[in-house]
């Protein structure tokens, strides 16, 4: 079984570590928040005090960090003299970053890893905290064919569907496209439901109609944003837990950055980004992103 160094033990990383332990892997953990690492000791994780310690004896590294700047600092080193993972790991260590970050940072780390003879793949996820807990995440991998095959052997313990999007950075790009679509779809679903309610329709009846009509989409099917229509959706639990509005805004920002670089038109994505920015600024950034429904309701 594998010995995995896992770095970044937040909402996503912690349940992923638990699933790796359940699968029988040895998991060494590190987070700048020492409590997050310590909390996993009862589950059998080996707690490390720093990056150097966490990779000792590990054949695989998985990182689950907030953004590109954190991923660059952890792999390449930081401006405060911190040594990066690429200079700490043993030869042949396999490197997986599952954070959602800009494709350029992923490509940079992959290229620097390659110079040292190391294989790095970007493998962002879809499925949120619930998917991380259930071990049903979707992984979207960018990297070589050989890197993809190696990634599958590890990620099968924490995910259900594992896709090869293409070369380095393409996993991030595909994830960004998916979340651009999701942000737009959710905004459209909120808008249509609210229009119906304002005109006297029952949102449950309207949802059932649209589910069997051409407006059918993922939000309507699994994640209805109108409270009490779907008991299992965050909307029926004060919009918690779920995929926080601030994370949706981050991902739509990554989409905007990518569009700027490729000169692509994303009018719908830009509008959706601004809707979430308005909504978050009113104190809703920690709520599930489907709380955007409240933004429409506020007339
Ligand atoms: P989080 O903020 O809960 O966790 C990030 C962890 O990284 C924190 O514990 C933090 O202390 C740690 N960290 C930061 N810098 C570090 C460093 N230099 N060294 C070691 N540890 C460091 O974030 P999360 O919700 O777990 O998300 C992680 C990534 O997954 C993000 O890129 C996010 O966009 C993506 N993602 C999140 C969700 C979700 O629903 N939460 C869904 C899909 C993808």
Short mmCIF file of C-alpha atoms and ligand atoms in Angstrom, two decimals:
data_model
loop_
_atom_site.label_atom_id
_atom_site.label_comp_id
_atom_site.label_asym_id
_atom_site.label_seq_id
_atom_site.Cartn_x
_atom_site.Cartn_y
_atom_site.Cartn_z
CA UNK A 1 0.00 0.00 0.00
CA UNK A 2 1.02 3.55 -0.65
CA UNK A 3 2.60 6.02 1.75
CA UNK A 4 1.02 9.38 1.03
CA UNK A 5 2.07 12.83 2.22
CA UNK A 6 -1.11 14.94 2.35
CA UNK A 7 -0.82 18.73 2.64
CA UNK A 8 -3.84 21.03 3.17
CA UNK A 9 -6.32 19.63 5.69
CA UNK A 10 -9.35 21.89 5.31
CA UNK A 11 -12.96 21.12 4.43
CA UNK A 12 -11.90 18.91 1.52
CA UNK A 13 -8.51 17.57 2.60
CA UNK A 14 -9.63 16.20 5.97
CA UNK A 15 -12.33 13.82 4.64
CA UNK A 16 -10.05 12.78 1.76
CA UNK A 17 -7.36 11.76 4.28
CA UNK A 18 -9.93 9.74 6.24
CA UNK A 19 -10.90 7.81 3.09
CA UNK A 20 -7.25 7.12 2.23
CA UNK A 21 -6.71 5.77 5.75
CA UNK A 22 -9.84 3.60 5.45
CA UNK A 23 -8.45 2.21 2.19
CA UNK A 24 -5.34 1.08 4.08
CA UNK A 25 -2.86 3.74 2.93
CA UNK A 26 -0.28 5.17 5.32
CA UNK A 27 -1.02 8.91 5.41
CA UNK A 28 1.40 11.54 6.72
CA UNK A 29 -0.28 14.92 7.15
CA UNK A 30 0.78 18.57 7.36
CA UNK A 31 -1.10 21.86 7.53
CA UNK A 32 0.04 25.31 8.65
CA UNK A 33 -2.92 25.03 11.01
CA UNK A 34 -1.39 22.46 13.40
CA UNK A 35 -4.79 21.67 14.95
CA UNK A 36 -6.14 20.46 11.61
CA UNK A 37 -3.30 17.93 11.38
CA UNK A 38 -3.52 16.91 15.04
CA UNK A 39 -7.26 16.20 14.68
CA UNK A 40 -6.46 13.41 12.20
CA UNK A 41 -4.17 11.53 14.59
CA UNK A 42 -7.13 9.65 16.12
CA UNK A 43 -7.95 8.32 12.64
CA UNK A 44 -4.42 6.94 12.28
CA UNK A 45 -2.69 9.71 10.33
CA UNK A 46 0.97 10.42 11.07
CA UNK A 47 1.24 14.08 12.03
CA UNK A 48 4.21 16.01 10.63
CA UNK A 49 5.51 19.37 11.83
CA UNK A 50 6.64 20.74 8.46
CA UNK A 51 6.97 20.05 4.72
CA UNK A 52 10.34 18.37 5.12
CA UNK A 53 9.00 15.92 7.70
CA UNK A 54 5.74 15.12 5.89
CA UNK A 55 7.45 13.78 2.76
CA UNK A 56 9.94 11.49 4.56
CA UNK A 57 9.35 7.96 3.22
CA UNK A 58 6.36 9.03 1.10
CA UNK A 59 5.97 7.72 -2.47
CA UNK A 60 3.08 10.07 -3.30
CA UNK A 61 2.21 13.67 -2.40
CA UNK A 62 -1.31 15.10 -2.54
CA UNK A 63 -1.94 18.82 -1.99
CA UNK A 64 -5.38 20.35 -1.34
CA UNK A 65 -4.71 24.07 -0.89
CA UNK A 66 -6.75 27.27 -1.29
CA UNK A 67 -5.28 28.92 -4.42
CA UNK A 68 -2.43 29.15 -6.94
CA UNK A 69 -0.18 31.24 -4.67
CA UNK A 70 -0.30 28.54 -1.98
CA UNK A 71 0.41 25.76 -4.48
CA UNK A 72 3.39 27.65 -5.95
CA UNK A 73 4.77 28.36 -2.47
CA UNK A 74 4.40 24.75 -1.31
CA UNK A 75 6.00 23.17 -4.41
CA UNK A 76 8.49 25.83 -5.47
CA UNK A 77 9.32 27.58 -2.18
CA UNK A 78 8.38 31.03 -0.95
CA UNK A 79 10.02 34.42 -0.64
CA UNK A 80 10.61 33.93 3.08
CA UNK A 81 13.21 31.22 2.57
CA UNK A 82 10.78 28.29 2.75
CA UNK A 83 12.07 25.37 0.68
CA UNK A 84 9.57 23.91 -1.77
CA UNK A 85 8.48 20.29 -2.03
CA UNK A 86 10.33 19.80 -5.33
CA UNK A 87 13.57 20.16 -3.38
CA UNK A 88 12.45 17.97 -0.49
CA UNK A 89 10.91 14.85 -2.00
CA UNK A 90 12.82 11.67 -2.88
CA UNK A 91 13.39 10.80 -6.56
CA UNK A 92 10.35 9.06 -8.12
CA UNK A 93 7.87 10.66 -5.71
CA UNK A 94 4.58 11.14 -7.57
CA UNK A 95 2.93 14.56 -7.12
CA UNK A 96 -0.81 15.34 -7.31
CA UNK A 97 -2.35 18.77 -6.75
CA UNK A 98 -6.13 18.62 -6.27
CA UNK A 99 -6.62 22.31 -5.42
CA UNK A 100 -8.62 24.47 -7.84
CA UNK A 101 -6.09 26.98 -9.21
CA UNK A 102 -5.18 28.90 -12.37
CA UNK A 103 -3.88 26.65 -15.18
CA UNK A 104 -0.65 28.68 -15.53
CA UNK A 105 0.41 27.89 -11.95
CA UNK A 106 -0.30 24.19 -12.57
CA UNK A 107 1.77 24.28 -15.79
CA UNK A 108 4.62 26.08 -14.03
CA UNK A 109 4.82 23.52 -11.22
CA UNK A 110 4.55 20.64 -13.75
CA UNK A 111 7.43 22.09 -15.81
CA UNK A 112 9.64 22.64 -12.73
CA UNK A 113 8.86 19.11 -11.53
CA UNK A 114 9.75 17.73 -14.95
CA UNK A 115 13.15 19.45 -14.82
CA UNK A 116 13.86 17.40 -11.68
CA UNK A 117 12.61 14.15 -13.25
CA UNK A 118 9.43 14.20 -11.12
CA UNK A 119 5.88 13.60 -12.38
CA UNK A 120 3.25 16.14 -11.34
CA UNK A 121 -0.43 16.16 -12.33
CA UNK A 122 -3.16 18.70 -11.67
CA UNK A 123 -6.30 16.90 -10.48
CA UNK A 124 -8.96 19.36 -9.30
CA UNK A 125 -12.21 17.91 -8.05
CA UNK A 126 -15.93 18.30 -8.43
CA UNK A 127 -18.37 17.02 -5.83
CA UNK A 128 -17.76 19.30 -2.85
CA UNK A 129 -17.45 18.37 0.80
CA UNK A 130 -20.23 15.76 0.55
CA UNK A 131 -18.37 14.04 -2.30
CA UNK A 132 -15.10 14.19 -0.35
CA UNK A 133 -16.78 12.57 2.68
CA UNK A 134 -18.48 9.87 0.62
CA UNK A 135 -15.36 9.17 -1.49
CA UNK A 136 -17.32 9.91 -4.66
CA UNK A 137 -15.40 12.94 -5.97
CA UNK A 138 -14.90 13.48 -9.69
CA UNK A 139 -11.22 14.11 -10.50
CA UNK A 140 -10.24 15.99 -13.65
CA UNK A 141 -6.60 15.21 -14.38
CA UNK A 142 -4.13 17.20 -16.48
CA UNK A 143 -0.78 15.61 -17.30
CA UNK A 144 0.94 12.83 -19.24
CA UNK A 145 -0.69 9.46 -19.98
CA UNK A 146 1.71 7.83 -17.52
CA UNK A 147 0.86 10.48 -14.88
CA UNK A 148 -2.85 9.83 -15.42
CA UNK A 149 -2.38 6.10 -14.94
CA UNK A 150 -0.39 6.64 -11.74
CA UNK A 151 -2.99 9.12 -10.47
CA UNK A 152 -5.81 6.62 -10.98
CA UNK A 153 -4.12 4.14 -8.63
CA UNK A 154 -4.29 6.67 -5.78
CA UNK A 155 -7.40 8.70 -6.56
CA UNK A 156 -9.61 5.60 -6.84
CA UNK A 157 -9.57 5.54 -3.01
CA UNK A 158 -11.15 9.01 -2.77
CA UNK A 159 -13.13 9.38 -5.99
CA UNK A 160 -15.58 7.67 -8.28
CA UNK A 161 -15.00 9.19 -11.72
CA UNK A 162 -11.49 10.03 -12.86
CA UNK A 163 -11.11 11.85 -16.19
CA UNK A 164 -8.02 12.67 -18.24
CA UNK A 165 -8.66 16.20 -19.57
CA UNK A 166 -5.34 16.47 -21.43
CA UNK A 167 -1.85 17.86 -20.80
CA UNK A 168 -0.59 19.76 -17.74
CA UNK A 169 -3.02 22.50 -16.69
CA UNK A 170 -5.91 21.05 -18.72
CA UNK A 171 -7.49 19.52 -15.60
CA UNK A 172 -7.73 23.01 -14.13
CA UNK A 173 -9.05 24.46 -17.38
CA UNK A 174 -11.80 21.82 -17.63
CA UNK A 175 -12.78 22.39 -13.99
CA UNK A 176 -12.95 26.16 -14.62
CA UNK A 177 -15.24 25.59 -17.65
CA UNK A 178 -17.48 23.30 -15.59
CA UNK A 179 -17.87 25.79 -12.76
CA UNK A 180 -18.48 28.68 -15.17
CA UNK A 181 -21.37 26.62 -16.54
CA UNK A 182 -22.58 25.76 -13.02
CA UNK A 183 -22.54 29.39 -11.87
CA UNK A 184 -24.55 30.47 -14.92
CA UNK A 185 -27.01 27.55 -14.62
CA UNK A 186 -27.66 28.26 -10.96
CA UNK A 187 -28.27 31.96 -11.63
CA UNK A 188 -30.70 31.10 -14.46
CA UNK A 189 -32.50 28.56 -12.30
CA UNK A 190 -32.93 31.10 -9.45
CA UNK A 191 -34.20 33.66 -11.95
CA UNK A 192 -36.78 31.38 -13.57
CA UNK A 193 -38.10 30.09 -10.24
CA UNK A 194 -38.40 33.60 -8.84
CA UNK A 195 -40.24 34.83 -11.96
CA UNK A 196 -42.71 31.97 -11.52
CA UNK A 197 -43.23 32.72 -7.82
CA UNK A 198 -43.73 36.45 -8.52
CA UNK A 199 -46.46 35.43 -10.96
CA UNK A 200 -48.30 33.14 -8.60
CA UNK A 201 -46.78 29.75 -9.44
CA UNK A 202 -45.94 27.12 -6.81
CA UNK A 203 -42.14 26.63 -7.01
CA UNK A 204 -42.47 22.86 -6.45
CA UNK A 205 -44.95 22.51 -9.32
CA UNK A 206 -42.86 24.78 -11.54
CA UNK A 207 -39.72 22.76 -10.71
CA UNK A 208 -41.49 19.49 -11.61
CA UNK A 209 -42.63 20.99 -14.92
CA UNK A 210 -39.17 22.32 -15.85
CA UNK A 211 -37.57 19.00 -14.81
CA UNK A 212 -39.59 17.26 -17.51
CA UNK A 213 -39.15 20.11 -20.01
CA UNK A 214 -36.27 21.70 -21.87
CA UNK A 215 -35.19 23.84 -18.87
CA UNK A 216 -34.05 20.71 -17.04
CA UNK A 217 -30.58 21.05 -15.51
CA UNK A 218 -28.34 19.84 -12.64
CA UNK A 219 -29.48 22.54 -10.19
CA UNK A 220 -33.16 21.66 -10.70
CA UNK A 221 -32.46 17.95 -10.53
CA UNK A 222 -30.25 17.77 -7.46
CA UNK A 223 -29.83 21.19 -5.88
CA UNK A 224 -33.02 23.25 -6.09
CA UNK A 225 -32.20 26.79 -4.81
CA UNK A 226 -35.74 27.53 -3.54
CA UNK A 227 -36.24 26.56 0.15
CA UNK A 228 -38.53 23.61 0.89
CA UNK A 229 -38.78 22.38 -2.70
CA UNK A 230 -36.11 19.72 -2.17
CA UNK A 231 -35.60 18.60 1.47
CA UNK A 232 -32.02 17.39 0.84
CA UNK A 233 -30.78 20.58 -0.84
CA UNK A 234 -28.82 23.24 1.13
CA UNK A 235 -31.71 25.66 0.35
CA UNK A 236 -33.92 23.68 2.73
CA UNK A 237 -31.28 23.92 5.49
CA UNK A 238 -30.58 27.68 5.59
CA UNK A 239 -28.18 27.20 2.66
CA UNK A 240 -25.74 25.10 4.73
CA UNK A 241 -23.58 23.15 4.27
CA UNK A 242 -22.59 23.19 0.64
CA UNK A 243 -20.33 24.94 -1.87
CA UNK A 244 -19.72 28.40 -0.43
CA UNK A 245 -20.54 31.50 -2.47
CA UNK A 246 -16.97 32.71 -2.03
CA UNK A 247 -15.64 29.55 -3.72
CA UNK A 248 -18.01 30.01 -6.66
CA UNK A 249 -16.82 33.62 -6.96
CA UNK A 250 -13.20 32.42 -6.88
CA UNK A 251 -13.86 29.91 -9.68
CA UNK A 252 -15.73 32.44 -11.84
CA UNK A 253 -12.74 34.77 -11.31
CA UNK A 254 -10.43 32.01 -12.61
CA UNK A 255 -12.77 31.75 -15.62
CA UNK A 256 -12.55 35.51 -16.20
CA UNK A 257 -8.73 35.40 -16.01
CA UNK A 258 -8.59 32.50 -18.47
CA UNK A 259 -10.97 34.29 -20.87
CA UNK A 260 -8.80 37.41 -20.76
CA UNK A 261 -5.75 35.37 -21.75
CA UNK A 262 -7.49 33.55 -24.62
CA UNK A 263 -9.53 36.58 -25.80
CA UNK A 264 -12.70 34.55 -25.29
CA UNK A 265 -16.09 36.18 -24.82
CA UNK A 266 -17.80 35.08 -21.59
CA UNK A 267 -20.69 37.56 -21.20
CA UNK A 268 -22.85 35.11 -19.23
CA UNK A 269 -19.95 34.10 -16.97
CA UNK A 270 -19.05 37.75 -16.32
CA UNK A 271 -22.64 38.56 -15.40
CA UNK A 272 -22.84 35.53 -13.12
CA UNK A 273 -19.54 36.55 -11.47
CA UNK A 274 -20.94 39.99 -10.73
CA UNK A 275 -24.20 38.56 -9.34
CA UNK A 276 -22.28 36.37 -6.88
CA UNK A 277 -19.98 39.31 -6.01
CA UNK A 278 -23.00 41.51 -5.15
CA UNK A 279 -24.63 38.71 -3.18
CA UNK A 280 -21.45 37.77 -1.28
CA UNK A 281 -20.73 41.41 -0.42
CA UNK A 282 -24.04 41.51 1.43
CA UNK A 283 -22.70 39.02 3.95
CA UNK A 284 -23.60 35.75 2.21
CA UNK A 285 -20.18 34.53 1.10
CA UNK A 286 -20.11 31.63 3.58
CA UNK A 287 -23.54 30.36 2.53
CA UNK A 288 -24.02 27.79 -0.21
CA UNK A 289 -23.90 29.39 -3.68
CA UNK A 290 -27.56 28.50 -4.32
CA UNK A 291 -28.42 31.23 -1.77
CA UNK A 292 -28.19 33.51 -4.82
CA UNK A 293 -31.93 32.77 -4.92
CA UNK A 294 -32.30 35.25 -2.01
CA UNK A 295 -30.72 37.95 -4.19
CA UNK A 296 -33.58 37.62 -6.68
CA UNK A 297 -36.16 37.47 -3.89
CA UNK A 298 -35.04 40.75 -2.37
CA UNK A 299 -37.51 43.05 -4.19
P1 LIG B 1 -9.94 25.18 3.11
O1 LIG B 1 -9.63 26.62 3.18
O2 LIG B 1 -10.99 24.59 4.02
O3 LIG B 1 -8.59 24.32 3.35
C1 LIG B 1 -7.32 24.69 2.87
C2 LIG B 1 -6.27 24.23 3.88
O4 LIG B 1 -4.97 24.51 3.37
C3 LIG B 1 -6.37 24.97 5.23
O5 LIG B 1 -6.47 24.02 6.28
C4 LIG B 1 -5.08 25.78 5.29
O6 LIG B 1 -4.59 25.95 6.61
C5 LIG B 1 -4.15 24.93 4.45
N1 LIG B 1 -2.98 25.65 3.95
C6 LIG B 1 -2.94 26.87 3.35
N2 LIG B 1 -1.67 27.17 3.01
C7 LIG B 1 -0.91 26.12 3.40
C8 LIG B 1 0.49 25.84 3.32
N3 LIG B 1 1.34 26.72 2.79
N4 LIG B 1 0.93 24.67 3.81
C9 LIG B 1 0.07 23.77 4.37
N5 LIG B 1 -1.25 23.99 4.48
C10 LIG B 1 -1.74 25.14 4.00
O7 LIG B 1 -10.29 24.87 1.59
P2 LIG B 1 -11.14 23.63 1.01
O8 LIG B 1 -12.59 23.96 1.03
O9 LIG B 1 -10.64 22.38 1.63
O10 LIG B 1 -10.70 23.70 -0.54
C11 LIG B 1 -9.41 23.28 -0.97
C12 LIG B 1 -9.35 23.42 -2.48
O11 LIG B 1 -10.38 22.61 -3.07
C13 LIG B 1 -9.59 24.86 -2.99
O12 LIG B 1 -8.74 25.11 -4.05
C14 LIG B 1 -11.04 24.84 -3.40
O13 LIG B 1 -11.32 25.79 -4.42
C15 LIG B 1 -11.21 23.42 -3.91
N6 LIG B 1 -12.57 22.90 -3.84
C16 LIG B 1 -13.33 23.08 -2.72
C17 LIG B 1 -14.63 22.59 -2.68
C18 LIG B 1 -15.51 22.78 -1.46
O14 LIG B 1 -16.72 22.53 -1.56
N7 LIG B 1 -14.97 23.20 -0.32
C19 LIG B 1 -15.15 21.89 -3.79
C20 LIG B 1 -14.35 21.68 -4.90
C21 LIG B 1 -13.04 22.19 -4.91
#
